Amino acid sequence: DVDQVRRTARKLGVDVLIGVQGSRLVLVLGRADLPARAGDDVTELAFTEIAKRLEPSFGSGHLVLGPAVPALVDAGQSARAALAGFAVARAWRHAPRPVEADDLLPERALAGDAVAKQTLVDRVYRPLQAHSADLVTTLWSYLDNGRSLEATARELYVHPNTVRYRLKRVSEVIGWDATGPREALILQTALILGSIGTDATRRRGLAGRRPVSPR
């Protein structure tokens, strides 16, 4: 019921563009930045919460929310992320509804989404590498050892509390907690992509190739 969607959006304080594409319902949600008036005490809902309120208007299946963008002219970026997430959402068995497109970054990356690959490298691998090589090494070891503090500590020759402290720093730097199974998948995918894409890795690969002499 498109009219019901518009009424709900109006009550939530957002504008909405609605499109029906075959069996898909596509919404573009927006909100104007109006100057605050004296005495106004209005709490704006996050777009994730708005999507939850609109969820009953959608049919069965996955509901994917693209990231917020600064202006309507940038809505295509959010739409592309949402569509890329929608295409792979079934690969996450217990995906919530709605699910944010950025929460599907591993599946999108495995499906060949270049934006998802770059996002993982930029938001996980590079910040950790720039902060401390110890954080990258500890995260690699922790994930390779089945998220075991003791096994990681033995491999790195440090106390388990040191591993625990470094994992806390990882969470503070990038906002993802490696101790959870879903977030561990996100972080491990980012580490793999970051390692493949570093200049050092590429140089090692080139060094191992034999030069080919023309005949």
mmCIF file of C-alpha atoms in Angstrom:
data_model
loop_
_atom_site.group_PDB
_atom_site.id
_atom_site.type_symbol
_atom_site.label_atom_id
_atom_site.label_comp_id
_atom_site.label_asym_id
_atom_site.label_seq_id
_atom_site.Cartn_x
_atom_site.Cartn_y
_atom_site.Cartn_z
ATOM 1 C CA ASP A 1 0.000 0.000 0.000
ATOM 2 C CA VAL A 2 2.011 2.935 -1.335
ATOM 3 C CA ASP A 3 -0.267 5.504 0.287
ATOM 4 C CA GLN A 4 0.220 3.849 3.669
ATOM 5 C CA VAL A 5 4.003 4.005 3.180
ATOM 6 C CA ARG A 6 3.761 7.742 2.505
ATOM 7 C CA ARG A 7 1.576 8.310 5.564
ATOM 8 C CA THR A 8 3.969 6.373 7.791
ATOM 9 C CA ALA A 9 6.978 8.229 6.413
ATOM 10 C CA ARG A 10 5.242 11.560 7.006
ATOM 11 C CA LYS A 11 4.594 10.638 10.645
ATOM 12 C CA LEU A 12 8.271 9.715 11.021
ATOM 13 C CA GLY A 13 9.371 13.092 9.687
ATOM 14 C CA VAL A 14 10.971 11.937 6.427
ATOM 15 C CA ASP A 15 10.280 12.392 2.742
ATOM 16 C CA VAL A 16 10.051 9.305 0.577
ATOM 17 C CA LEU A 17 10.360 8.434 -3.095
ATOM 18 C CA ILE A 18 8.694 5.128 -3.952
ATOM 19 C CA GLY A 19 9.288 2.817 -6.883
ATOM 20 C CA VAL A 20 7.973 -0.655 -7.634
ATOM 21 C CA GLN A 21 10.367 -2.704 -9.800
ATOM 22 C CA GLY A 22 8.830 -6.060 -10.567
ATOM 23 C CA SER A 23 8.584 -7.844 -7.233
ATOM 24 C CA ARG A 24 10.757 -5.269 -5.446
ATOM 25 C CA LEU A 25 9.629 -2.244 -3.492
ATOM 26 C CA VAL A 26 12.312 0.487 -3.533
ATOM 27 C CA LEU A 27 12.233 3.468 -1.180
ATOM 28 C CA VAL A 28 14.517 6.501 -1.108
ATOM 29 C CA LEU A 29 14.263 8.160 2.293
ATOM 30 C CA GLY A 30 15.380 11.726 2.880
ATOM 31 C CA ARG A 31 15.236 14.481 5.449
ATOM 32 C CA ALA A 32 15.824 18.204 5.016
ATOM 33 C CA ASP A 33 18.233 19.966 7.361
ATOM 34 C CA LEU A 34 15.956 22.738 8.613
ATOM 35 C CA PRO A 35 17.267 25.458 10.945
ATOM 36 C CA ALA A 36 16.319 24.787 14.548
ATOM 37 C CA ARG A 37 13.817 27.149 16.116
ATOM 38 C CA ALA A 38 13.943 28.370 19.701
ATOM 39 C CA GLY A 39 12.150 25.974 22.013
ATOM 40 C CA ASP A 40 12.281 23.056 19.546
ATOM 41 C CA ASP A 41 13.148 19.753 21.170
ATOM 42 C CA VAL A 42 12.840 17.277 18.325
ATOM 43 C CA THR A 43 14.744 13.986 18.329
ATOM 44 C CA GLU A 44 15.289 12.719 14.810
ATOM 45 C CA LEU A 45 15.022 8.985 14.328
ATOM 46 C CA ALA A 46 17.979 7.179 12.794
ATOM 47 C CA PHE A 47 17.316 5.826 9.296
ATOM 48 C CA THR A 48 17.774 2.283 10.649
ATOM 49 C CA GLU A 49 14.912 2.859 13.072
ATOM 50 C CA ILE A 50 12.784 4.414 10.310
ATOM 51 C CA ALA A 51 13.403 1.336 8.160
ATOM 52 C CA LYS A 52 12.205 -0.858 11.031
ATOM 53 C CA ARG A 53 8.986 1.160 11.294
ATOM 54 C CA LEU A 54 8.415 0.809 7.533
ATOM 55 C CA GLU A 55 9.271 -2.910 7.471
ATOM 56 C CA PRO A 56 5.632 -4.134 7.619
ATOM 57 C CA SER A 57 4.985 -2.406 4.280
ATOM 58 C CA PHE A 58 7.381 -4.771 2.510
ATOM 59 C CA GLY A 59 6.586 -8.276 1.356
ATOM 60 C CA SER A 60 8.429 -11.403 2.424
ATOM 61 C CA GLY A 61 12.128 -11.699 1.715
ATOM 62 C CA HIS A 62 15.166 -9.624 2.541
ATOM 63 C CA LEU A 63 15.028 -5.914 3.302
ATOM 64 C CA VAL A 64 18.362 -4.137 2.779
ATOM 65 C CA LEU A 65 19.136 -0.577 3.841
ATOM 66 C CA GLY A 66 21.816 1.330 1.945
ATOM 67 C CA PRO A 67 24.151 3.721 3.807
ATOM 68 C CA ALA A 68 23.133 7.322 4.469
ATOM 69 C CA VAL A 69 24.516 9.827 1.958
ATOM 70 C CA PRO A 70 24.729 13.632 2.245
ATOM 71 C CA ALA A 71 22.407 14.618 -0.596
ATOM 72 C CA LEU A 72 19.805 13.320 -3.025
ATOM 73 C CA VAL A 73 22.294 13.487 -5.913
ATOM 74 C CA ASP A 74 24.343 10.857 -4.046
ATOM 75 C CA ALA A 75 21.396 8.511 -3.557
ATOM 76 C CA GLY A 76 22.660 6.289 -6.369
ATOM 77 C CA GLN A 77 25.643 5.263 -4.219
ATOM 78 C CA SER A 78 23.324 4.106 -1.452
ATOM 79 C CA ALA A 79 21.018 2.367 -3.912
ATOM 80 C CA ARG A 80 23.899 0.455 -5.517
ATOM 81 C CA ALA A 81 25.073 -0.735 -2.093
ATOM 82 C CA ALA A 82 21.532 -1.800 -1.164
ATOM 83 C CA LEU A 83 21.053 -3.714 -4.418
ATOM 84 C CA ALA A 84 24.468 -5.384 -4.034
ATOM 85 C CA GLY A 85 23.485 -6.413 -0.516
ATOM 86 C CA PHE A 86 20.079 -7.631 -1.650
ATOM 87 C CA ALA A 87 21.724 -9.879 -4.252
ATOM 88 C CA VAL A 88 23.763 -11.740 -1.618
ATOM 89 C CA ALA A 89 21.600 -11.431 1.523
ATOM 90 C CA ARG A 90 20.501 -15.070 1.303
ATOM 91 C CA ALA A 91 24.125 -16.083 1.984
ATOM 92 C CA TRP A 92 23.729 -14.843 5.578
ATOM 93 C CA ARG A 93 21.440 -17.462 7.075
ATOM 94 C CA HIS A 94 20.220 -15.377 10.000
ATOM 95 C CA ALA A 95 20.351 -11.909 8.486
ATOM 96 C CA PRO A 96 18.131 -9.487 10.400
ATOM 97 C CA ARG A 97 15.314 -7.611 8.698
ATOM 98 C CA PRO A 98 16.100 -4.917 7.846
ATOM 99 C CA VAL A 99 19.830 -5.484 7.395
ATOM 100 C CA GLU A 100 22.272 -2.730 6.522
ATOM 101 C CA ALA A 101 24.193 -3.128 3.274
ATOM 102 C CA ASP A 102 27.486 -2.552 5.124
ATOM 103 C CA ASP A 103 26.730 -5.535 7.370
ATOM 104 C CA LEU A 104 26.848 -7.663 4.213
ATOM 105 C CA LEU A 105 30.328 -6.496 3.185
ATOM 106 C CA PRO A 106 31.921 -9.999 3.309
ATOM 107 C CA GLU A 107 29.248 -11.538 1.083
ATOM 108 C CA ARG A 108 29.381 -8.580 -1.299
ATOM 109 C CA ALA A 109 33.168 -8.799 -1.497
ATOM 110 C CA LEU A 110 33.051 -12.533 -2.230
ATOM 111 C CA ALA A 111 30.550 -11.812 -4.995
ATOM 112 C CA GLY A 112 33.066 -9.417 -6.584
ATOM 113 C CA ASP A 113 31.694 -6.085 -5.400
ATOM 114 C CA ALA A 114 34.689 -3.730 -5.776
ATOM 115 C CA VAL A 115 33.141 -1.094 -3.514
ATOM 116 C CA ALA A 116 32.696 -3.630 -0.710
ATOM 117 C CA LYS A 117 36.308 -4.800 -1.066
ATOM 118 C CA GLN A 118 37.644 -1.259 -0.904
ATOM 119 C CA THR A 119 35.378 -0.401 2.030
ATOM 120 C CA LEU A 120 36.678 -3.344 4.064
ATOM 121 C CA VAL A 121 40.297 -2.432 3.361
ATOM 122 C CA ASP A 122 39.737 1.257 4.125
ATOM 123 C CA ARG A 123 37.706 0.721 7.290
ATOM 124 C CA VAL A 124 39.549 -2.232 8.821
ATOM 125 C CA TYR A 125 42.950 -3.119 7.388
ATOM 126 C CA ARG A 126 44.454 0.320 6.813
ATOM 127 C CA PRO A 127 43.379 1.895 10.136
ATOM 128 C CA LEU A 128 44.787 -1.060 12.090
ATOM 129 C CA GLN A 129 47.993 -1.099 10.085
ATOM 130 C CA ALA A 130 48.429 2.639 10.564
ATOM 131 C CA HIS A 131 47.778 2.363 14.293
ATOM 132 C CA SER A 132 50.041 -0.560 15.172
ATOM 133 C CA ALA A 133 51.469 -3.615 13.452
ATOM 134 C CA ASP A 134 50.891 -5.503 16.721
ATOM 135 C CA LEU A 135 47.122 -5.067 16.338
ATOM 136 C CA VAL A 136 47.148 -6.588 12.845
ATOM 137 C CA THR A 137 49.362 -9.481 13.945
ATOM 138 C CA THR A 138 47.276 -10.166 17.031
ATOM 139 C CA LEU A 139 44.000 -10.047 15.094
ATOM 140 C CA TRP A 140 45.357 -12.433 12.441
ATOM 141 C CA SER A 141 46.550 -14.865 15.100
ATOM 142 C CA TYR A 142 43.323 -14.650 17.108
ATOM 143 C CA LEU A 143 41.157 -15.393 14.079
ATOM 144 C CA ASP A 144 43.471 -18.157 12.787
ATOM 145 C CA ASN A 145 43.387 -19.810 16.214
ATOM 146 C CA GLY A 146 39.615 -20.069 16.360
ATOM 147 C CA ARG A 147 39.211 -16.963 18.549
ATOM 148 C CA SER A 148 41.113 -18.598 21.414
ATOM 149 C CA LEU A 149 42.895 -16.180 23.756
ATOM 150 C CA GLU A 150 45.197 -18.878 25.115
ATOM 151 C CA ALA A 151 46.262 -20.220 21.715
ATOM 152 C CA THR A 152 46.878 -16.690 20.455
ATOM 153 C CA ALA A 153 48.953 -15.844 23.536
ATOM 154 C CA ARG A 154 51.075 -18.975 23.048
ATOM 155 C CA GLU A 155 51.706 -18.179 19.398
ATOM 156 C CA LEU A 156 52.685 -14.580 20.121
ATOM 157 C CA TYR A 157 54.590 -15.365 23.376
ATOM 158 C CA VAL A 158 52.515 -12.880 25.371
ATOM 159 C CA HIS A 159 50.111 -13.064 28.297
ATOM 160 C CA PRO A 160 46.410 -13.697 27.484
ATOM 161 C CA ASN A 161 45.612 -10.341 29.100
ATOM 162 C CA THR A 162 47.848 -8.689 26.510
ATOM 163 C CA VAL A 163 45.823 -10.357 23.760
ATOM 164 C CA ARG A 164 42.608 -9.249 25.458
ATOM 165 C CA TYR A 165 43.894 -5.655 25.684
ATOM 166 C CA ARG A 166 44.952 -5.583 22.021
ATOM 167 C CA LEU A 167 41.570 -6.932 20.882
ATOM 168 C CA LYS A 168 39.907 -4.174 22.877
ATOM 169 C CA ARG A 169 42.119 -1.646 21.081
ATOM 170 C CA VAL A 170 41.111 -3.215 17.730
ATOM 171 C CA SER A 171 37.468 -2.641 18.619
ATOM 172 C CA GLU A 172 38.179 0.955 19.644
ATOM 173 C CA VAL A 173 40.049 1.726 16.425
ATOM 174 C CA ILE A 174 37.646 0.227 13.896
ATOM 175 C CA GLY A 175 34.368 -0.221 15.794
ATOM 176 C CA TRP A 176 34.069 -3.979 15.224
ATOM 177 C CA ASP A 177 34.520 -6.602 17.948
ATOM 178 C CA ALA A 178 36.541 -9.639 16.853
ATOM 179 C CA THR A 179 35.117 -11.821 19.629
ATOM 180 C CA GLY A 180 31.741 -12.171 17.873
ATOM 181 C CA PRO A 181 31.371 -14.763 15.083
ATOM 182 C CA ARG A 182 29.734 -12.431 12.567
ATOM 183 C CA GLU A 183 32.165 -9.577 13.124
ATOM 184 C CA ALA A 184 35.074 -12.027 13.057
ATOM 185 C CA LEU A 185 34.028 -12.961 9.513
ATOM 186 C CA ILE A 186 33.980 -9.286 8.523
ATOM 187 C CA LEU A 187 37.434 -8.687 9.999
ATOM 188 C CA GLN A 188 38.999 -11.822 8.535
ATOM 189 C CA THR A 189 37.704 -10.917 5.076
ATOM 190 C CA ALA A 190 39.175 -7.428 5.475
ATOM 191 C CA LEU A 191 42.560 -8.805 6.524
ATOM 192 C CA ILE A 192 42.669 -11.149 3.536
ATOM 193 C CA LEU A 193 41.744 -8.385 1.105
ATOM 194 C CA GLY A 194 44.182 -5.960 2.696
ATOM 195 C CA SER A 195 47.030 -8.444 2.529
ATOM 196 C CA ILE A 196 46.322 -9.214 -1.119
ATOM 197 C CA GLY A 197 46.202 -5.565 -2.012
ATOM 198 C CA THR A 198 49.265 -4.169 -0.224
ATOM 199 C CA ASP A 199 52.258 -2.939 -2.183
ATOM 200 C CA ALA A 200 54.554 -5.264 -0.242
ATOM 201 C CA THR A 201 52.471 -8.264 -1.225
ATOM 202 C CA ARG A 202 52.474 -7.253 -4.861
ATOM 203 C CA ARG A 203 56.259 -6.742 -4.829
ATOM 204 C CA ARG A 204 56.800 -10.199 -3.357
ATOM 205 C CA GLY A 205 54.605 -11.674 -6.065
ATOM 206 C CA LEU A 206 56.507 -9.886 -8.800
ATOM 207 C CA ALA A 207 59.855 -10.896 -7.312
ATOM 208 C CA GLY A 208 58.896 -14.551 -7.550
ATOM 209 C CA ARG A 209 58.204 -14.431 -11.270
ATOM 210 C CA ARG A 210 60.832 -15.497 -13.740
ATOM 211 C CA PRO A 211 61.710 -12.969 -16.401
ATOM 212 C CA VAL A 212 60.650 -14.026 -19.881
ATOM 213 C CA SER A 213 63.232 -13.442 -22.595
ATOM 214 C CA PRO A 214 61.997 -12.948 -26.158
ATOM 215 C CA ARG A 215 62.902 -15.597 -28.707
#
